Short mmCIF file of C-alpha atoms in Angstrom, two decimals:
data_model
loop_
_atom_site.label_atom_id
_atom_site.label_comp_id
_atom_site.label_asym_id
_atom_site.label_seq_id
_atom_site.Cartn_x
_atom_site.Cartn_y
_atom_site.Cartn_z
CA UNK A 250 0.00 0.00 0.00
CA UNK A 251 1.61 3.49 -0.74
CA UNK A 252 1.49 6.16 1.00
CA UNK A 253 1.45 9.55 0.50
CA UNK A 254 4.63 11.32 0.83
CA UNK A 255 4.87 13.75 3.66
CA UNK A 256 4.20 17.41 2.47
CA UNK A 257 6.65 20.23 4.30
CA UNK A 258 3.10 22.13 4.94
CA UNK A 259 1.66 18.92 7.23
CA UNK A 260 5.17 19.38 9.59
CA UNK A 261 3.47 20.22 13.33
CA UNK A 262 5.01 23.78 14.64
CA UNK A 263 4.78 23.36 18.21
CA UNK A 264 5.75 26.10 20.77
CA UNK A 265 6.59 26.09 24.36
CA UNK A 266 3.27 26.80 25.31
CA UNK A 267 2.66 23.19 23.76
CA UNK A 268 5.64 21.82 24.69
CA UNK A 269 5.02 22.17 28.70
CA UNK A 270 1.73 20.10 28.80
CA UNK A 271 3.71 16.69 26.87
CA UNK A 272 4.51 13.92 29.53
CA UNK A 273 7.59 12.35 28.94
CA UNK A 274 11.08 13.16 27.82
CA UNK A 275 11.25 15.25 24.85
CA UNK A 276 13.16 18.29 23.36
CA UNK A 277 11.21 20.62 20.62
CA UNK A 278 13.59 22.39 17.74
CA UNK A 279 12.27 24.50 15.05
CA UNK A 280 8.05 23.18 15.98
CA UNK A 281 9.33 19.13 15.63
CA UNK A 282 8.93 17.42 18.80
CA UNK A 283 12.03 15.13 19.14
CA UNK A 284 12.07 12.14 21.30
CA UNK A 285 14.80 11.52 24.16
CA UNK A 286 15.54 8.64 24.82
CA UNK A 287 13.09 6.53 27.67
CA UNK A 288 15.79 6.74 29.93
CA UNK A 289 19.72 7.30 29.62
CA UNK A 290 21.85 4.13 29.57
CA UNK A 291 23.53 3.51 32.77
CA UNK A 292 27.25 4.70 31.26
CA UNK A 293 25.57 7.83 30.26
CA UNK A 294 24.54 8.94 33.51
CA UNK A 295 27.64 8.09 34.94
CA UNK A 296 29.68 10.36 33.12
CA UNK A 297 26.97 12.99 33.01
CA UNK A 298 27.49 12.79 36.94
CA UNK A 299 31.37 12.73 36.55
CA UNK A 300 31.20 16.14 34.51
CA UNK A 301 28.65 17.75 37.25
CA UNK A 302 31.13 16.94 39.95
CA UNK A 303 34.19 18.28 38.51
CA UNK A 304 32.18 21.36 37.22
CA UNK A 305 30.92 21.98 40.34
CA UNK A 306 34.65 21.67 42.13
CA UNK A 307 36.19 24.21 39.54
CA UNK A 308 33.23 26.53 39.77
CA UNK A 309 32.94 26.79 43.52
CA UNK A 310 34.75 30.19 43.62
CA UNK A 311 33.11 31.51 40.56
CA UNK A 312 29.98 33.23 41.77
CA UNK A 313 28.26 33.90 38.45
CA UNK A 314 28.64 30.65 36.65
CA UNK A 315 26.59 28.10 37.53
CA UNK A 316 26.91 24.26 36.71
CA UNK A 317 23.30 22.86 35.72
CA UNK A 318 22.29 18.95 34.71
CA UNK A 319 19.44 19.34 31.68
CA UNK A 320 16.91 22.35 31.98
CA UNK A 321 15.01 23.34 29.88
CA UNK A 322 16.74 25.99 27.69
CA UNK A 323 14.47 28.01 25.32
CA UNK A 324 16.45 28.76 22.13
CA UNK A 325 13.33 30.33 20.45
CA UNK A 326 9.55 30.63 20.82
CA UNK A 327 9.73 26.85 18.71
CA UNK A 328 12.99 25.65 20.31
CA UNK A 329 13.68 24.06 23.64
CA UNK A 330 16.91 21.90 24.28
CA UNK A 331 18.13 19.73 27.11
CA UNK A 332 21.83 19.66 27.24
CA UNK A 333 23.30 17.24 29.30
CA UNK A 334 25.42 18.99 31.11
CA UNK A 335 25.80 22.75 31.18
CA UNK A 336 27.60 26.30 32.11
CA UNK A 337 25.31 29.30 32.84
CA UNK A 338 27.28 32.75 33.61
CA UNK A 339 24.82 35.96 35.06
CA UNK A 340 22.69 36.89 37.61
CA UNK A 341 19.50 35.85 38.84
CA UNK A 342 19.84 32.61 36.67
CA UNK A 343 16.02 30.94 38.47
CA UNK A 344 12.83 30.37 37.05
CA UNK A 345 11.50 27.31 34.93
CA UNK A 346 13.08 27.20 32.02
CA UNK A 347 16.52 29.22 30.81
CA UNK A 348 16.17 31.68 28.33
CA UNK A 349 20.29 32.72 28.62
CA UNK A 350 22.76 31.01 26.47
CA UNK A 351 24.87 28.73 28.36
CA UNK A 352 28.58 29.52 28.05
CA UNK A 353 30.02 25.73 27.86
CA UNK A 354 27.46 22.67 26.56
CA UNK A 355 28.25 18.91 27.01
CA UNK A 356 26.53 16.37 25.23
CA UNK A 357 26.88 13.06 25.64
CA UNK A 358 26.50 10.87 22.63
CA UNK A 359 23.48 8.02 22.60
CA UNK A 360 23.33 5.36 20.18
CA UNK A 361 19.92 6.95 19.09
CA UNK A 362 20.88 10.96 19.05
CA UNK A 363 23.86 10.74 17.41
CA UNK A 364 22.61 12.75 14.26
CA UNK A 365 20.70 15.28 16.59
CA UNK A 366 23.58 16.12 18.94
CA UNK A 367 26.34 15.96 16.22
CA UNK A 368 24.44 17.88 13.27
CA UNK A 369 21.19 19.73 14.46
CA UNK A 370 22.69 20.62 18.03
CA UNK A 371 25.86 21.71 16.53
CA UNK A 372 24.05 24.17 14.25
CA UNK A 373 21.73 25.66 16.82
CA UNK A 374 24.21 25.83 19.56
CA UNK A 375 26.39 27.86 17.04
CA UNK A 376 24.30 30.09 15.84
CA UNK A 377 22.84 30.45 19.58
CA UNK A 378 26.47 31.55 20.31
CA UNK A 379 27.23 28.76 23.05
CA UNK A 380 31.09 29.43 23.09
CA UNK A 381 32.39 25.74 24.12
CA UNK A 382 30.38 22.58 22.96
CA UNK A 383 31.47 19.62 24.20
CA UNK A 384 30.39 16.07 22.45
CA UNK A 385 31.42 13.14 24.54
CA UNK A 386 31.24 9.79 23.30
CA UNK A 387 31.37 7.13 25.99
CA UNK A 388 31.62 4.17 23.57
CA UNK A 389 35.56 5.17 22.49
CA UNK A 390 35.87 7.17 25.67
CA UNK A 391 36.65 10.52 23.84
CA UNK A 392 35.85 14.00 23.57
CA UNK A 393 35.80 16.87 21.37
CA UNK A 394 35.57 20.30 22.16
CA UNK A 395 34.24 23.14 19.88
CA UNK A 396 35.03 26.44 20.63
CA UNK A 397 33.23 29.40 18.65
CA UNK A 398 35.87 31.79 16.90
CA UNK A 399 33.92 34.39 14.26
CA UNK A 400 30.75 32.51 14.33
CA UNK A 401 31.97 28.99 13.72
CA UNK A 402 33.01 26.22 15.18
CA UNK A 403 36.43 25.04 15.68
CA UNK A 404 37.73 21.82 17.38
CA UNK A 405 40.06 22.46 19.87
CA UNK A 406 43.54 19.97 19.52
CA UNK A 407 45.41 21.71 22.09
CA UNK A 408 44.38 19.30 25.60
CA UNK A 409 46.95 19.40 28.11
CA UNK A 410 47.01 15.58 29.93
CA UNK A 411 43.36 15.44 29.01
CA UNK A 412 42.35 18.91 29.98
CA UNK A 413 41.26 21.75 27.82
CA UNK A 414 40.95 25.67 29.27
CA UNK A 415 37.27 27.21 28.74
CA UNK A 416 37.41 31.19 29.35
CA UNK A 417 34.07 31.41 30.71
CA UNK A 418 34.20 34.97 31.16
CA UNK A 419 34.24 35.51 35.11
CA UNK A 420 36.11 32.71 35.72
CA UNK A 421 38.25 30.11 33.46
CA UNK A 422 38.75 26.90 34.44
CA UNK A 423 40.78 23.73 33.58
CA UNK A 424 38.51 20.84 32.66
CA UNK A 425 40.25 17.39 33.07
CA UNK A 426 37.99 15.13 30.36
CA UNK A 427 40.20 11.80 31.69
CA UNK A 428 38.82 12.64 34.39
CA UNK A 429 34.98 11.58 33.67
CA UNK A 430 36.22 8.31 31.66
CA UNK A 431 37.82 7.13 34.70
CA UNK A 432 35.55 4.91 36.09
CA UNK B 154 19.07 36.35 16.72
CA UNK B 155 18.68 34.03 13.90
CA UNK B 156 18.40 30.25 14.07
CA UNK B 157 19.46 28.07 11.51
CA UNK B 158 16.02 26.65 9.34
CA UNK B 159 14.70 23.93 9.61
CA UNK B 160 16.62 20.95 7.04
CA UNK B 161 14.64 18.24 5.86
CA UNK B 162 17.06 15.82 6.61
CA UNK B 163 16.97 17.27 10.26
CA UNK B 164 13.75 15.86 10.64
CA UNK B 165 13.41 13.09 12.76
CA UNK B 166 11.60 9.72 11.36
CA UNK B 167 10.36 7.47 14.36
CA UNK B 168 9.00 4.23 13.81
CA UNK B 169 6.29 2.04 16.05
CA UNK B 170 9.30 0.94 18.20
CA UNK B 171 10.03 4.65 19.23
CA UNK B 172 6.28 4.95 19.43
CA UNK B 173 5.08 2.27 21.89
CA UNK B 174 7.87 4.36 24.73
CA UNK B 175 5.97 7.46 24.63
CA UNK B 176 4.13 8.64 27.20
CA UNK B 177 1.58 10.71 26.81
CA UNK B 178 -0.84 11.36 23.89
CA UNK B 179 0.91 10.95 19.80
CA UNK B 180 0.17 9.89 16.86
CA UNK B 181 2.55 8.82 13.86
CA UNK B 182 2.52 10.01 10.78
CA UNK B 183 5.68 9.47 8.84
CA UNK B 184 7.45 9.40 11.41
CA UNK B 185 6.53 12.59 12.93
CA UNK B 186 5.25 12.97 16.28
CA UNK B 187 2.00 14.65 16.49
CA UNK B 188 0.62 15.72 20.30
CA UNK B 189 -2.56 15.23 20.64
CA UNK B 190 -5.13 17.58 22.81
CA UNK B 191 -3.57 16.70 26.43
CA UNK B 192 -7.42 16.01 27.32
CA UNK B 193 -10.29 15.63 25.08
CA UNK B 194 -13.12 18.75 25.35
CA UNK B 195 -16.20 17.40 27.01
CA UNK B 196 -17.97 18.22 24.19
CA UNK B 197 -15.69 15.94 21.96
CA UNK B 198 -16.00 13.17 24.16
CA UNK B 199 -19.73 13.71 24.92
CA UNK B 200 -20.19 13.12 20.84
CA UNK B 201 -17.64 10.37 20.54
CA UNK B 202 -19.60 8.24 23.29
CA UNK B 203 -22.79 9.06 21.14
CA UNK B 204 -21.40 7.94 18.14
CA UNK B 205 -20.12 4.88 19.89
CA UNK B 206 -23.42 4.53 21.42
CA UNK B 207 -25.15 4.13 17.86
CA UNK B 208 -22.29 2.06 15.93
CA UNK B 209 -22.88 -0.98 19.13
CA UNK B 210 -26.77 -0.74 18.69
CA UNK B 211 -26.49 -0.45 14.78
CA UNK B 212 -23.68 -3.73 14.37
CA UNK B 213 -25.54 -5.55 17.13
CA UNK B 214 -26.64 -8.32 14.75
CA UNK B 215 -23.47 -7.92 12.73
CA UNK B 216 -21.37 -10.04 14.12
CA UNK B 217 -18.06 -9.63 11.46
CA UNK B 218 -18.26 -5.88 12.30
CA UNK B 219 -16.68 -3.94 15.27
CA UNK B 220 -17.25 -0.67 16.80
CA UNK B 221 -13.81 0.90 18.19
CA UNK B 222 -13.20 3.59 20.43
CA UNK B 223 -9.03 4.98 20.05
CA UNK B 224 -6.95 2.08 19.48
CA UNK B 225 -3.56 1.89 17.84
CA UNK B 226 -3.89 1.84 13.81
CA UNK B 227 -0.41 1.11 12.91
CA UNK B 228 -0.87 1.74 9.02
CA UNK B 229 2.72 1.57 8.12
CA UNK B 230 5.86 1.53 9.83
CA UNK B 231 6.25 5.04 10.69
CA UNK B 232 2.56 5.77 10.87
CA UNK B 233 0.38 4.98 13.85
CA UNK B 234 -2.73 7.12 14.13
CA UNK B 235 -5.74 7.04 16.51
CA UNK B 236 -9.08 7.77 15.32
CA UNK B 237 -12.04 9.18 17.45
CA UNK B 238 -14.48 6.25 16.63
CA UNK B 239 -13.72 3.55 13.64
CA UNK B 240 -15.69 0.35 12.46
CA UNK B 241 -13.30 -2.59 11.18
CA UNK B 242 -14.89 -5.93 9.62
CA UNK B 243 -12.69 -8.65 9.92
CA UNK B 244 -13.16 -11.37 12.53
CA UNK B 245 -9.30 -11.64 13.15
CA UNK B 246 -8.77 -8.92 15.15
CA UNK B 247 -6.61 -9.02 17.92
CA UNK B 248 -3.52 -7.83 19.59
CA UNK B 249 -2.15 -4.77 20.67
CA UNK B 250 -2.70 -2.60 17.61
CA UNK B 251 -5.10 -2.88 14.36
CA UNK B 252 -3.12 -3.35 11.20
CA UNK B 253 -6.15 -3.75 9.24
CA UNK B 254 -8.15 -0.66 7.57
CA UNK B 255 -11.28 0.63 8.69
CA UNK B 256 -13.97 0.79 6.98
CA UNK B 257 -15.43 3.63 8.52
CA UNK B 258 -13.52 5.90 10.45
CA UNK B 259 -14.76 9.37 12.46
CA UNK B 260 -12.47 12.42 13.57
CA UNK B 261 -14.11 14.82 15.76
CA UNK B 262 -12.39 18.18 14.80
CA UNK B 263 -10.75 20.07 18.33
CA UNK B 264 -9.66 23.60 17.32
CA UNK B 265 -5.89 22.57 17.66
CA UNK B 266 -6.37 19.63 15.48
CA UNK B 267 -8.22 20.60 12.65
CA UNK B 268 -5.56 21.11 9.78
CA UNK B 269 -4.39 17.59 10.77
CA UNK B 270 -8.23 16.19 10.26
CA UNK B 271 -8.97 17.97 7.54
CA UNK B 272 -5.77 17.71 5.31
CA UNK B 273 -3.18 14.93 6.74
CA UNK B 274 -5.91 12.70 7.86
CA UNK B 275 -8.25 12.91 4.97
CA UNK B 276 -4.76 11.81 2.70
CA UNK B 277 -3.95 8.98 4.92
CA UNK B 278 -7.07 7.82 5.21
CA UNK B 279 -8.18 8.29 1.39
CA UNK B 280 -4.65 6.46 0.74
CA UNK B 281 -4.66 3.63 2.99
CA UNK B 282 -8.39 2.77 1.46
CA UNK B 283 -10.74 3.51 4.27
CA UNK B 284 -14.12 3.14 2.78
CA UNK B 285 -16.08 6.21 4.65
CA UNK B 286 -14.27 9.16 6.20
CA UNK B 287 -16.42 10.97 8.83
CA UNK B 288 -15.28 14.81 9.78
CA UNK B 289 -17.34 16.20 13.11
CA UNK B 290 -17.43 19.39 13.74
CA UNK B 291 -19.00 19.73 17.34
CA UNK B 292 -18.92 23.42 16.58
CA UNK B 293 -21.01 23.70 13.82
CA UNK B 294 -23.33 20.90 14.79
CA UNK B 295 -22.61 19.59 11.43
CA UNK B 296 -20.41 16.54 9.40
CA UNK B 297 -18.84 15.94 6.72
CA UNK B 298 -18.88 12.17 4.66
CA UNK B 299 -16.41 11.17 2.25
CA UNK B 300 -17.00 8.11 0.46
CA UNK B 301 -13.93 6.23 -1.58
CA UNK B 302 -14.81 6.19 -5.12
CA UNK B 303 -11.93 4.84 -7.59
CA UNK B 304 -8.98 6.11 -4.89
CA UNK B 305 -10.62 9.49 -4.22
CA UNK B 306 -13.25 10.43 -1.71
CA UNK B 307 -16.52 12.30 -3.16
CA UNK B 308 -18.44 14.07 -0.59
CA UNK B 309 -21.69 12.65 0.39
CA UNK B 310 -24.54 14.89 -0.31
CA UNK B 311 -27.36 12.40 0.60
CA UNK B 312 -28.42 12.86 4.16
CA UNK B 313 -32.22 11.54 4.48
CA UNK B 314 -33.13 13.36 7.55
CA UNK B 315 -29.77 13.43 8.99
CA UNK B 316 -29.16 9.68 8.01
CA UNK B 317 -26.18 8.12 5.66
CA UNK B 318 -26.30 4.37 4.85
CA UNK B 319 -22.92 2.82 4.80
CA UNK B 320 -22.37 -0.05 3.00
CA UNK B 321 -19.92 -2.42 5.25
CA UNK B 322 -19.53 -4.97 3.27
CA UNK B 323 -21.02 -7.88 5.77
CA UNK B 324 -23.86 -5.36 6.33
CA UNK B 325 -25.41 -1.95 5.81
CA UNK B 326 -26.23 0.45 8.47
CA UNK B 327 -28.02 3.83 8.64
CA UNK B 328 -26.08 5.88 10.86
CA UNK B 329 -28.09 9.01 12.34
CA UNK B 330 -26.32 12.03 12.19
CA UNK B 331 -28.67 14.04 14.16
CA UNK B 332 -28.63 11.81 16.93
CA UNK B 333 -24.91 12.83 17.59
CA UNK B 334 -25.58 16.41 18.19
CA UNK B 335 -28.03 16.03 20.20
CA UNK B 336 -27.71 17.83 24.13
CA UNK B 337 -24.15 18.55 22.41
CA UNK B 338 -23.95 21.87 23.85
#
């Protein structure tokens, strides 16, 4: 039986207001509602923990940045993210949802959002002007940086034993990515 | 500041696997998630129990036919859609979801879902070979009946006091219109 194709005009545009009353796990970019995963894989969380802890270490004496595990970060009207991990630099950083662009982003790689996080969450982090984006990969234990120069992206090469300088403004720090493969 | 538009091969493409995890109210259609309304309008659910009401009492002595409230119609891979009230004829059924096409199907139009009804649904439905395509509008007291002709559906013009007979294929019925609407208010 053949269907008909889809039609660019059928595409749902949902907005936030939608986007609060769904029940489960899911992120919204440009109107599409995208589906997280049911629940991270065991490894995932693990390292997603690993980064909190060492973020919140290096950011104890760095009053305006604050460490956060996902929010809900409102890009636009029609986009609302989860990072895994993130860096928020201000004041009076509260409320539901975040509506600042984080300074540093970590991502950590699932089998099933491997296109989103390395193509669609590149692009909108980019032109959202997140200055660090971080894509971990906990199958090969590695990590790439991204660090936004003129409007693009470029990967950092320069770690130091496994640890790569973010200037997050107030406060720069030495992030140690061995550090949250180690277990 | 500006986002980057939307790509086509951004868009994601789900399948009944991803499907069956969700929580909450979707529907599939291509593999695009649709919400639906996070709770029916009384109104909607007040004419979908009529409806239901009719389609037991009029397949009562037809025993190949069924009367459906939502269920799963998994009509492809990527496409899993839940109609209001639907009428399948084939003593087979069973299971989880239906994999077999209506032969009637209703959508009751909610003001959030009505370019989905009217346009997606209507394609779908028209495509996957559902014999008669019901649109209720609780609004406008009124509905709108699409019979399949060669692949395309012609509008039925033929009420007889607010009646339609549909031809089922084990049996005929003469579904009352008016009898949907009525204390809808």
């Amino acid at each position: 039986m053949g269907l008909p194709a889809l039609q660019i005009e059928d595409l749902p545009h949902y907005t936030y207001d939608d986007y609060v009353n769904w029940e489960g796990r899911w992120e919204l970019i440009h109107g599409i509602p995208y589906a997280m995963a049911p629940a991270p894989a065991i490894r995932h969380q693990e390292i997603s923990g690993e980064i909190a802890v060492q973020l919140h270490k290096l950011l104890a004496h760095c009053k305006l940045c604050k460490p956060l595990l996902p929010v809900d970060w409102q890009i636009a009207e029609d986009t609302i993210v989860q990072p895994d991990n993130l860096v928020v630099c201000g004041e009076n950083i509260e409320g539901k949802k975040l509506t600042i662009t984080p300074v540093l982003v970590f991502e950590i790689l699932s089998p099933s959002t491997g296109r989103k996080d390395r193509v669609l969450k590149y692009r909108l982090y980019r032109e959202a002007g997140v200055k660090y984006f971080c894509i971990v990969n906990p199958e090969i234990k590695s990590a790439e940086a991204f660090t936004l120069k003129s409007s693009e992206y470029e990967k950092t090469e320069d770690f130091q034993d496994g640890k790569v300088t973010f200037d997050l403004g107030p406060c720069k720090i030495a992030f140690d990515f061995n550090e949250i493969f180690k277990k």
